[in-house]
Short mmCIF file of C-alpha atoms in Angstrom, two decimals:
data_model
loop_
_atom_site.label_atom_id
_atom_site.label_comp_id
_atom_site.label_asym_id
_atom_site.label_seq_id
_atom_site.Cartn_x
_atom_site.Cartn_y
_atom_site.Cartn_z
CA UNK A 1 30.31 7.34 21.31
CA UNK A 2 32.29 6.04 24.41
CA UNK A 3 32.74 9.34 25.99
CA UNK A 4 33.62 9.48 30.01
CA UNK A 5 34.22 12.72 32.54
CA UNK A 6 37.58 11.80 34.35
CA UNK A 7 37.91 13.66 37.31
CA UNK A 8 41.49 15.01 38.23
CA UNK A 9 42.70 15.45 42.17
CA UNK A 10 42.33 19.15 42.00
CA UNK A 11 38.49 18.71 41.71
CA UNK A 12 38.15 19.73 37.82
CA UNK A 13 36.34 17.04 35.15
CA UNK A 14 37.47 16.49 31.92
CA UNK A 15 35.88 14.75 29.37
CA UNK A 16 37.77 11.63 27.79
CA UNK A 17 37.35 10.09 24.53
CA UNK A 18 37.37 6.78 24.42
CA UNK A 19 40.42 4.84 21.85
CA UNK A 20 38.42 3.37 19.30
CA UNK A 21 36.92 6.73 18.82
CA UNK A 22 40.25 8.52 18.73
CA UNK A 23 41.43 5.96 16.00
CA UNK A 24 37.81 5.13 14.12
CA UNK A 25 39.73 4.94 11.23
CA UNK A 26 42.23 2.01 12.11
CA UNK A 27 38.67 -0.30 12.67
CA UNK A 28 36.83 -2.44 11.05
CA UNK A 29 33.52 -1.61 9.34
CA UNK A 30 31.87 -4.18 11.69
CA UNK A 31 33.38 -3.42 14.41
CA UNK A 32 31.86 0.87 13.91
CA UNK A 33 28.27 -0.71 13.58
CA UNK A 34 28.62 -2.93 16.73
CA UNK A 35 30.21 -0.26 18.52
CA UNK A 36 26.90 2.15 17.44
CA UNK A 37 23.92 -0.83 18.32
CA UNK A 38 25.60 -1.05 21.55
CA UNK A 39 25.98 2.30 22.43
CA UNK A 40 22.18 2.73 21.13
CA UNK A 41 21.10 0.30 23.75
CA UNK A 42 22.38 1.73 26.23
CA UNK A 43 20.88 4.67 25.94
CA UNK A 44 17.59 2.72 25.20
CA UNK A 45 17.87 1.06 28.72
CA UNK A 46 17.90 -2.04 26.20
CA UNK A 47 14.27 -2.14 25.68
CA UNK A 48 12.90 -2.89 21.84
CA UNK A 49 10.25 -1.26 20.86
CA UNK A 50 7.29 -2.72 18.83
CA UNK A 51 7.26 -1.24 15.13
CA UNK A 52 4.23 -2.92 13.42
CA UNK A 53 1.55 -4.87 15.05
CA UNK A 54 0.39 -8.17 12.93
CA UNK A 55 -2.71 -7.29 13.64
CA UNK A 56 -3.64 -3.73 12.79
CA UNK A 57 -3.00 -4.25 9.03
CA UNK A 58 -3.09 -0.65 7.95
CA UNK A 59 -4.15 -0.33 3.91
CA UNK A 60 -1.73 1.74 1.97
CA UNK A 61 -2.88 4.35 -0.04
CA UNK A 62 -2.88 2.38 -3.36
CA UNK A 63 -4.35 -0.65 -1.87
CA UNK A 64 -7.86 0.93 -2.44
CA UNK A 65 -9.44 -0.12 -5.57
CA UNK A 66 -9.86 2.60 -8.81
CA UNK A 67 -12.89 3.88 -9.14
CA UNK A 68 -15.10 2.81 -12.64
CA UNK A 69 -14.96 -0.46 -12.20
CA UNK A 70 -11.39 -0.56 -10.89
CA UNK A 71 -9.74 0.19 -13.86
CA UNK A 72 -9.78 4.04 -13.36
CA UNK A 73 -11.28 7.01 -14.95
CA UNK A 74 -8.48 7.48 -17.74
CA UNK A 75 -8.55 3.62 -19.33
CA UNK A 76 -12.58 3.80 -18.65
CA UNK A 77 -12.99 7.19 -20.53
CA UNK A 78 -10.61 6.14 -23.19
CA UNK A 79 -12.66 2.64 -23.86
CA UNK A 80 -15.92 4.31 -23.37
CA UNK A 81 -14.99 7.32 -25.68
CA UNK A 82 -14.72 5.28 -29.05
CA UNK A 83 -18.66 5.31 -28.10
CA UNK A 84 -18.78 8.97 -26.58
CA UNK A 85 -15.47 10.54 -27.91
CA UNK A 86 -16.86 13.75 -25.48
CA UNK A 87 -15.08 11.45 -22.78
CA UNK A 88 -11.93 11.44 -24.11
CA UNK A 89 -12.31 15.53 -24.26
CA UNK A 90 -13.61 15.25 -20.29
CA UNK A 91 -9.98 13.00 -19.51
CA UNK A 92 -7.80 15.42 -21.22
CA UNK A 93 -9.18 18.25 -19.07
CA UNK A 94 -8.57 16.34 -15.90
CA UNK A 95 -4.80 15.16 -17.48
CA UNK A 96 -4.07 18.87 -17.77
CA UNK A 97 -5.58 19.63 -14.64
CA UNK A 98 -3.00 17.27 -12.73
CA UNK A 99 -5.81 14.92 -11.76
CA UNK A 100 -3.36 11.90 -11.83
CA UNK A 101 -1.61 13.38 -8.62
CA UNK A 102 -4.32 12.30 -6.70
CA UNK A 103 -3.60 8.73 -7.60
CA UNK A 104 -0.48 8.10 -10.25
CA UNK A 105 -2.32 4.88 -11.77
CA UNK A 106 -4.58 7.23 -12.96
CA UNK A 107 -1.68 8.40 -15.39
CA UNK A 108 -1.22 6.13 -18.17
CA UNK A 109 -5.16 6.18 -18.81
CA UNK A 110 -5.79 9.86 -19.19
CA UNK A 111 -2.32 10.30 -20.85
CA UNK A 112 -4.12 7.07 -23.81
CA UNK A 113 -7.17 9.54 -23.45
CA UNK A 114 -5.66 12.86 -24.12
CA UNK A 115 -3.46 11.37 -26.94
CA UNK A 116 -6.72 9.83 -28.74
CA UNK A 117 -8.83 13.14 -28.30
CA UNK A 118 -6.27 14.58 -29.97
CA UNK A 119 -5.91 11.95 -33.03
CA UNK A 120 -9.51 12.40 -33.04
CA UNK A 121 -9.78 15.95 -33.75
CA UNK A 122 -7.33 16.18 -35.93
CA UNK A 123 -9.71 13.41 -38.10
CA UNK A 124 -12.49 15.54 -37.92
CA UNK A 125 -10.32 19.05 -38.80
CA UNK A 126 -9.15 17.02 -42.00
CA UNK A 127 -12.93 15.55 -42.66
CA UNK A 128 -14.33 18.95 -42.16
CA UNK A 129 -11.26 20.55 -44.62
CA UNK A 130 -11.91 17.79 -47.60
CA UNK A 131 -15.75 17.55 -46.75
CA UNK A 132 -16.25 21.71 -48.18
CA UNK A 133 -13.79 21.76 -50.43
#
C-alpha cells in the first residue's frame, strides 16, 4: 500500500513500509478502505472512468421475447398438445436434449410437457391393457 525506497548515505535503497501497513490490524475497517480508494487513485492519476453510457442501452440476453407467441415452446406445446398430444412427445425430446440451456424460461414449460406426455401414455398403456382384455 504506502510503500517508499529510502535511500541510506552509503548509496543502497531500501524499501520502507509504511505504519499503518505494519500495524493493519490496530485500524479501523474504514480507515483500510479509505486507505485502498486512495491509494487506487493514485495510481489512476485520479481520473474516473465511464462504466455505462445512458445511452447505449444494451438488451440483456433475457430481455428478448420467447418465441410462440412469447410464452415459449414448452407452455405452447403443453397447451397445444391436449389438441396434438404428439407435441407434448416433441417437448420431452427437446427437455432431455437440454434445450432449456439455451434459454432457462424455457424450463418449467417443457418440464409441464414432459410430465403430461408421460401421464398421457401411461392412460393409453392402461386403455390399451383393459380395452383387449
Amino acid at each position: 500500500m504506502g510503500e517508499t525506497v529510502k535511500e541510506r548515505g552509503d548509496g543502497s535503497a531500501e524499501l520502507v513500509k509504511s505504519v499503518a501497513d505494519k500495524h493493519a490490524g490496530l485500524v479501523r475497517p474504514v480507515a483500510k478502505y479509505y486507505s485502498a480508494v486512495k491509494d487506487a487513485m493514485v495510481c489512476g492519476k485520479g481520473r474516473y472512468t465511464l462504466v455505462k453510457d445512458v445511452d447505449e442501452v444494451e438488451n440483456g440476453v433475457y430481455d428478448k421475447p420467447l418465441p410462440c407467441f412469447g410464452c415459449g415452446i414448452g407452455w405452447f406445446s403443453f397447451l397445444l398438445g391436449f389438441v396434438f398430444p404428439f407435441l407434448w412427445y416433441y417437448a420431452t425430446f427437446l427437455y432431455f436434449g437440454n434445450y432449456y440451456r439455451k434459454d432457462p424460461r424455457e424450463r418449467a414449460g417443457l418440464a409441464a410437457s414432459a410430465i403430461t406426455g408421460m401421464g398421457f401414455s401411461l392412460l393409453l398403456l392402461v386403455i390399451v391393457v383393459f380395452w383387449w382384455l
